[in-house]
PDB file of C-alpha atoms in Angstrom:
ATOM      1  CA  MET A   1      -0.591   7.233 -36.769  1.00  0.00           C
ATOM      2  CA  SER A   2      -0.322  11.012 -37.055  1.00  0.00           C
ATOM      3  CA  ASN A   3      -1.175  13.548 -34.366  1.00  0.00           C
ATOM      4  CA  HIS A   4       1.205  12.155 -31.749  1.00  0.00           C
ATOM      5  CA  HIS A   5       3.103  14.414 -29.378  1.00  0.00           C
ATOM      6  CA  PRO A   6       6.804  13.453 -29.032  1.00  0.00           C
ATOM      7  CA  ASP A   7       6.928  14.240 -25.286  1.00  0.00           C
ATOM      8  CA  CYS A   8       3.801  12.239 -24.439  1.00  0.00           C
ATOM      9  CA  PHE A   9       4.130   8.802 -22.786  1.00  0.00           C
ATOM     10  CA  SER A  10       0.794   7.644 -24.231  1.00  0.00           C
ATOM     11  CA  CYS A  11       1.640   8.803 -27.756  1.00  0.00           C
ATOM     12  CA  ARG A  12       5.084   7.167 -27.672  1.00  0.00           C
ATOM     13  CA  ASN A  13       3.481   3.876 -26.662  1.00  0.00           C
ATOM     14  CA  ASP A  14       0.851   4.156 -29.374  1.00  0.00           C
ATOM     15  CA  GLU A  15       3.538   4.648 -32.016  1.00  0.00           C
ATOM     16  CA  ARG A  16       5.024   1.260 -31.133  1.00  0.00           C
ATOM     17  CA  LEU A  17       1.789  -0.587 -30.445  1.00  0.00           C
ATOM     18  CA  ALA A  18       2.857  -3.897 -32.017  1.00  0.00           C
ATOM     19  CA  GLU A  19       5.984  -4.034 -29.800  1.00  0.00           C
ATOM     20  CA  LEU A  20       4.179  -3.419 -26.519  1.00  0.00           C
ATOM     21  CA  PRO A  21       3.578  -6.116 -23.900  1.00  0.00           C
ATOM     22  CA  PRO A  22      -0.014  -7.319 -23.486  1.00  0.00           C
ATOM     23  CA  ARG A  23      -0.616  -4.980 -20.511  1.00  0.00           C
ATOM     24  CA  GLU A  24      -0.101  -1.952 -22.789  1.00  0.00           C
ATOM     25  CA  ARG A  25      -2.288  -3.243 -25.621  1.00  0.00           C
ATOM     26  CA  VAL A  26      -5.272  -5.006 -24.080  1.00  0.00           C
ATOM     27  CA  ALA A  27      -7.319  -3.913 -27.094  1.00  0.00           C
ATOM     28  CA  ALA A  28      -7.296  -1.202 -29.740  1.00  0.00           C
ATOM     29  CA  ASP A  29      -9.192   0.150 -32.711  1.00  0.00           C
ATOM     30  CA  ASP A  30      -8.604   3.126 -34.999  1.00  0.00           C
ATOM     31  CA  HIS A  31      -9.456   5.631 -32.258  1.00  0.00           C
ATOM     32  CA  TRP A  32      -8.820   4.005 -28.851  1.00  0.00           C
ATOM     33  CA  ARG A  33      -6.236   1.879 -27.052  1.00  0.00           C
ATOM     34  CA  VAL A  34      -6.770   0.046 -23.764  1.00  0.00           C
ATOM     35  CA  ALA A  35      -3.933  -0.550 -21.289  1.00  0.00           C
ATOM     36  CA  HIS A  36      -3.622  -1.834 -17.749  1.00  0.00           C
ATOM     37  CA  ALA A  37      -2.811   1.051 -15.393  1.00  0.00           C
ATOM     38  CA  ILE A  38       0.708   1.064 -13.968  1.00  0.00           C
ATOM     39  CA  GLY A  39       1.519   1.601 -10.321  1.00  0.00           C
ATOM     40  CA  THR A  40      -1.784   0.314  -8.966  1.00  0.00           C
ATOM     41  CA  SER A  41      -2.626  -2.347  -6.415  1.00  0.00           C
ATOM     42  CA  VAL A  42      -5.910  -3.115  -8.229  1.00  0.00           C
ATOM     43  CA  PRO A  43      -5.683  -5.995 -10.717  1.00  0.00           C
ATOM     44  CA  GLY A  44      -7.592  -5.013 -13.856  1.00  0.00           C
ATOM     45  CA  TRP A  45      -7.461  -1.216 -13.385  1.00  0.00           C
ATOM     46  CA  LEU A  46      -7.607  -0.085 -17.012  1.00  0.00           C
ATOM     47  CA  VAL A  47      -7.029   3.124 -18.903  1.00  0.00           C
ATOM     48  CA  LEU A  48      -8.801   3.910 -22.169  1.00  0.00           C
ATOM     49  CA  LEU A  49      -6.734   6.300 -24.293  1.00  0.00           C
ATOM     50  CA  PRO A  50      -7.397   8.118 -27.563  1.00  0.00           C
ATOM     51  CA  ARG A  51      -4.850   7.041 -30.169  1.00  0.00           C
ATOM     52  CA  ARG A  52      -4.062  10.634 -31.088  1.00  0.00           C
ATOM     53  CA  HIS A  53      -2.847  13.351 -28.747  1.00  0.00           C
ATOM     54  CA  VAL A  54      -5.858  14.911 -27.026  1.00  0.00           C
ATOM     55  CA  THR A  55      -5.628  16.911 -23.789  1.00  0.00           C
ATOM     56  CA  ALA A  56      -9.316  17.710 -23.196  1.00  0.00           C
ATOM     57  CA  ILE A  57     -12.503  15.745 -23.755  1.00  0.00           C
ATOM     58  CA  ALA A  58     -13.891  18.604 -25.872  1.00  0.00           C
ATOM     59  CA  GLU A  59     -11.094  17.899 -28.390  1.00  0.00           C
ATOM     60  CA  LEU A  60     -12.403  14.406 -29.184  1.00  0.00           C
ATOM     61  CA  SER A  61     -13.606  13.989 -32.739  1.00  0.00           C
ATOM     62  CA  ASP A  62     -17.164  12.846 -33.368  1.00  0.00           C
ATOM     63  CA  ALA A  63     -15.817   9.414 -34.346  1.00  0.00           C
ATOM     64  CA  GLU A  64     -13.771   9.166 -31.130  1.00  0.00           C
ATOM     65  CA  ALA A  65     -16.760  10.281 -29.070  1.00  0.00           C
ATOM     66  CA  ALA A  66     -19.008   7.738 -30.773  1.00  0.00           C
ATOM     67  CA  GLY A  67     -16.723   4.896 -29.719  1.00  0.00           C
ATOM     68  CA  LEU A  68     -16.128   6.100 -26.170  1.00  0.00           C
ATOM     69  CA  GLY A  69     -19.345   4.847 -24.608  1.00  0.00           C
ATOM     70  CA  THR A  70     -19.164   1.550 -26.453  1.00  0.00           C
ATOM     71  CA  TRP A  71     -15.628   0.942 -25.171  1.00  0.00           C
ATOM     72  CA  GLN A  72     -16.577   1.862 -21.612  1.00  0.00           C
ATOM     73  CA  VAL A  73     -19.473  -0.608 -21.570  1.00  0.00           C
ATOM     74  CA  ARG A  74     -17.528  -3.389 -23.324  1.00  0.00           C
ATOM     75  CA  LEU A  75     -14.623  -3.004 -20.908  1.00  0.00           C
ATOM     76  CA  SER A  76     -16.951  -2.997 -17.902  1.00  0.00           C
ATOM     77  CA  ARG A  77     -18.532  -6.234 -19.109  1.00  0.00           C
ATOM     78  CA  ALA A  78     -15.139  -7.819 -19.761  1.00  0.00           C
ATOM     79  CA  LEU A  79     -13.842  -6.777 -16.329  1.00  0.00           C
ATOM     80  CA  HIS A  80     -16.916  -8.281 -14.699  1.00  0.00           C
ATOM     81  CA  ALA A  81     -16.351 -11.561 -16.559  1.00  0.00           C
ATOM     82  CA  VAL A  82     -12.591 -11.718 -15.895  1.00  0.00           C
ATOM     83  CA  THR A  83     -12.267 -10.270 -12.381  1.00  0.00           C
ATOM     84  CA  GLY A  84     -15.722 -10.942 -10.950  1.00  0.00           C
ATOM     85  CA  CYS A  85     -16.034  -7.286  -9.969  1.00  0.00           C
ATOM     86  CA  GLU A  86     -19.373  -6.077  -8.664  1.00  0.00           C
ATOM     87  CA  LYS A  87     -19.250  -2.852 -10.702  1.00  0.00           C
ATOM     88  CA  THR A  88     -16.781  -0.550 -12.407  1.00  0.00           C
ATOM     89  CA  TYR A  89     -15.805   3.004 -11.613  1.00  0.00           C
ATOM     90  CA  MET A  90     -14.952   5.455 -14.383  1.00  0.00           C
ATOM     91  CA  ALA A  91     -13.082   8.730 -14.099  1.00  0.00           C
ATOM     92  CA  GLN A  92     -11.106  11.111 -16.280  1.00  0.00           C
ATOM     93  CA  PHE A  93      -8.741  13.791 -15.002  1.00  0.00           C
ATOM     94  CA  ALA A  94      -5.481  13.752 -17.047  1.00  0.00           C
ATOM     95  CA  GLU A  95      -3.821  16.126 -14.584  1.00  0.00           C
ATOM     96  CA  ALA A  96      -0.748  14.216 -13.356  1.00  0.00           C
ATOM     97  CA  ALA A  97       2.599  15.497 -14.612  1.00  0.00           C
ATOM     98  CA  GLY A  98       3.475  13.665 -17.821  1.00  0.00           C
ATOM     99  CA  PHE A  99      -0.032  12.243 -18.191  1.00  0.00           C
ATOM    100  CA  GLY A 100      -1.986  15.153 -19.715  1.00  0.00           C
ATOM    101  CA  HIS A 101      -3.114  12.947 -22.623  1.00  0.00           C
ATOM    102  CA  VAL A 102      -6.817  12.271 -22.013  1.00  0.00           C
ATOM    103  CA  HIS A 103      -7.374   8.855 -20.496  1.00  0.00           C
ATOM    104  CA  PHE A 104     -10.375   7.280 -18.836  1.00  0.00           C
ATOM    105  CA  HIS A 105      -9.817   5.139 -15.762  1.00  0.00           C
ATOM    106  CA  ILE A 106     -12.007   2.027 -15.738  1.00  0.00           C
ATOM    107  CA  ILE A 107     -11.601   0.444 -12.342  1.00  0.00           C
ATOM    108  CA  PRO A 108     -13.046  -2.888 -11.232  1.00  0.00           C
ATOM    109  CA  ARG A 109     -14.739  -2.480  -7.849  1.00  0.00           C
ATOM    110  CA  MET A 110     -14.743  -5.774  -6.009  1.00  0.00           C
ATOM    111  CA  ALA A 111     -17.537  -6.615  -3.555  1.00  0.00           C
ATOM    112  CA  ASP A 112     -15.080  -6.740  -0.637  1.00  0.00           C
ATOM    113  CA  LEU A 113     -13.471  -3.334  -1.257  1.00  0.00           C
ATOM    114  CA  PRO A 114     -13.361  -1.570   2.139  1.00  0.00           C
ATOM    115  CA  ASP A 115     -15.592   1.479   2.568  1.00  0.00           C
ATOM    116  CA  GLY A 116     -12.472   3.617   3.038  1.00  0.00           C
ATOM    117  CA  LEU A 117     -11.429   2.893  -0.559  1.00  0.00           C
ATOM    118  CA  ARG A 118     -14.795   3.197  -2.317  1.00  0.00           C
ATOM    119  CA  GLY A 119     -15.806   5.922  -4.740  1.00  0.00           C
ATOM    120  CA  PRO A 120     -13.091   8.506  -5.453  1.00  0.00           C
ATOM    121  CA  LEU A 121     -11.060   7.107  -2.551  1.00  0.00           C
ATOM    122  CA  VAL A 122     -10.162   4.189  -4.826  1.00  0.00           C
ATOM    123  CA  PHE A 123      -7.448   6.497  -6.211  1.00  0.00           C
ATOM    124  CA  ARG A 124      -5.503   5.798  -3.009  1.00  0.00           C
ATOM    125  CA  GLN A 125      -4.709   2.510  -4.739  1.00  0.00           C
ATOM    126  CA  LEU A 126      -3.008   4.272  -7.633  1.00  0.00           C
ATOM    127  CA  ARG A 127       0.522   5.256  -6.743  1.00  0.00           C
ATOM    128  CA  PRO A 128       3.027   7.232  -8.771  1.00  0.00           C
ATOM    129  CA  GLY A 129       5.643   5.016 -10.275  1.00  0.00           C
ATOM    130  CA  ASP A 130       5.880   1.391 -11.206  1.00  0.00           C
ATOM    131  CA  GLY A 131       7.216  -1.322  -8.932  1.00  0.00           C
ATOM    132  CA  ASP A 132       6.009   0.095  -5.609  1.00  0.00           C
ATOM    133  CA  ALA A 133       5.315  -2.455  -2.896  1.00  0.00           C
ATOM    134  CA  GLY A 134       1.823  -3.821  -3.344  1.00  0.00           C
ATOM    135  CA  THR A 135       1.472  -2.897  -7.007  1.00  0.00           C
ATOM    136  CA  VAL A 136       0.238  -5.442  -9.513  1.00  0.00           C
ATOM    137  CA  ALA A 137       3.233  -7.245 -11.034  1.00  0.00           C
ATOM    138  CA  ASP A 138       3.869  -6.910 -14.776  1.00  0.00           C
ATOM    139  CA  SER A 139       3.316 -10.647 -15.250  1.00  0.00           C
ATOM    140  CA  ARG A 140      -0.085 -10.443 -13.529  1.00  0.00           C
ATOM    141  CA  MET A 141      -1.061  -7.390 -15.623  1.00  0.00           C
ATOM    142  CA  ASP A 142      -0.162  -9.367 -18.758  1.00  0.00           C
ATOM    143  CA  GLU A 143      -2.287 -12.337 -17.615  1.00  0.00           C
ATOM    144  CA  ILE A 144      -5.265 -10.068 -16.992  1.00  0.00           C
ATOM    145  CA  ALA A 145      -4.714  -8.280 -20.307  1.00  0.00           C
ATOM    146  CA  GLU A 146      -4.706 -11.554 -22.217  1.00  0.00           C
ATOM    147  CA  ALA A 147      -7.878 -12.747 -20.448  1.00  0.00           C
ATOM    148  CA  LEU A 148      -9.594  -9.429 -21.194  1.00  0.00           C
ATOM    149  CA  ALA A 149      -8.487  -9.527 -24.840  1.00  0.00           C
ATOM    150  CA  ALA A 150      -9.971 -13.013 -25.185  1.00  0.00           C
ATOM    151  CA  GLU A 151     -13.203 -11.876 -23.512  1.00  0.00           C
ATOM    152  CA  LEU A 152     -13.444  -8.863 -25.823  1.00  0.00           C
ATOM    153  CA  GLY A 153     -13.016 -11.171 -28.813  1.00  0.00           C
TER     154      GLY A 153
END
């Protein structure tokens, strides 16, 4: 796919989509790719990424924009079915160093999530770096990814 940026983590992954583990390719179409977030303690925390390099929502094409809402709703439904979450949170910042490529966080909010982690405070469960204590293991992310892929059909 054209329009990739060589220094972008998301673009490099998209270029090798077929080689990626399930957690990095939950689902994809011509415009969007879904991956499990890394460095989180929340099983099923997803990121929805444009398949071309975009650094601001205003840069989305009409075709990308048309699919955005559909993906957000489909992923919310799939997360509910797979994780039993009560609702999903959605956010987009793309401000962290190395992660300027637009990506939408789709976060399953379980019924028992403590008040101190609800709403934007849920981002306390997203830590920089992979493999931190308490983060979802790669094998668990792959299991969730495969269950979500099956749910999405």
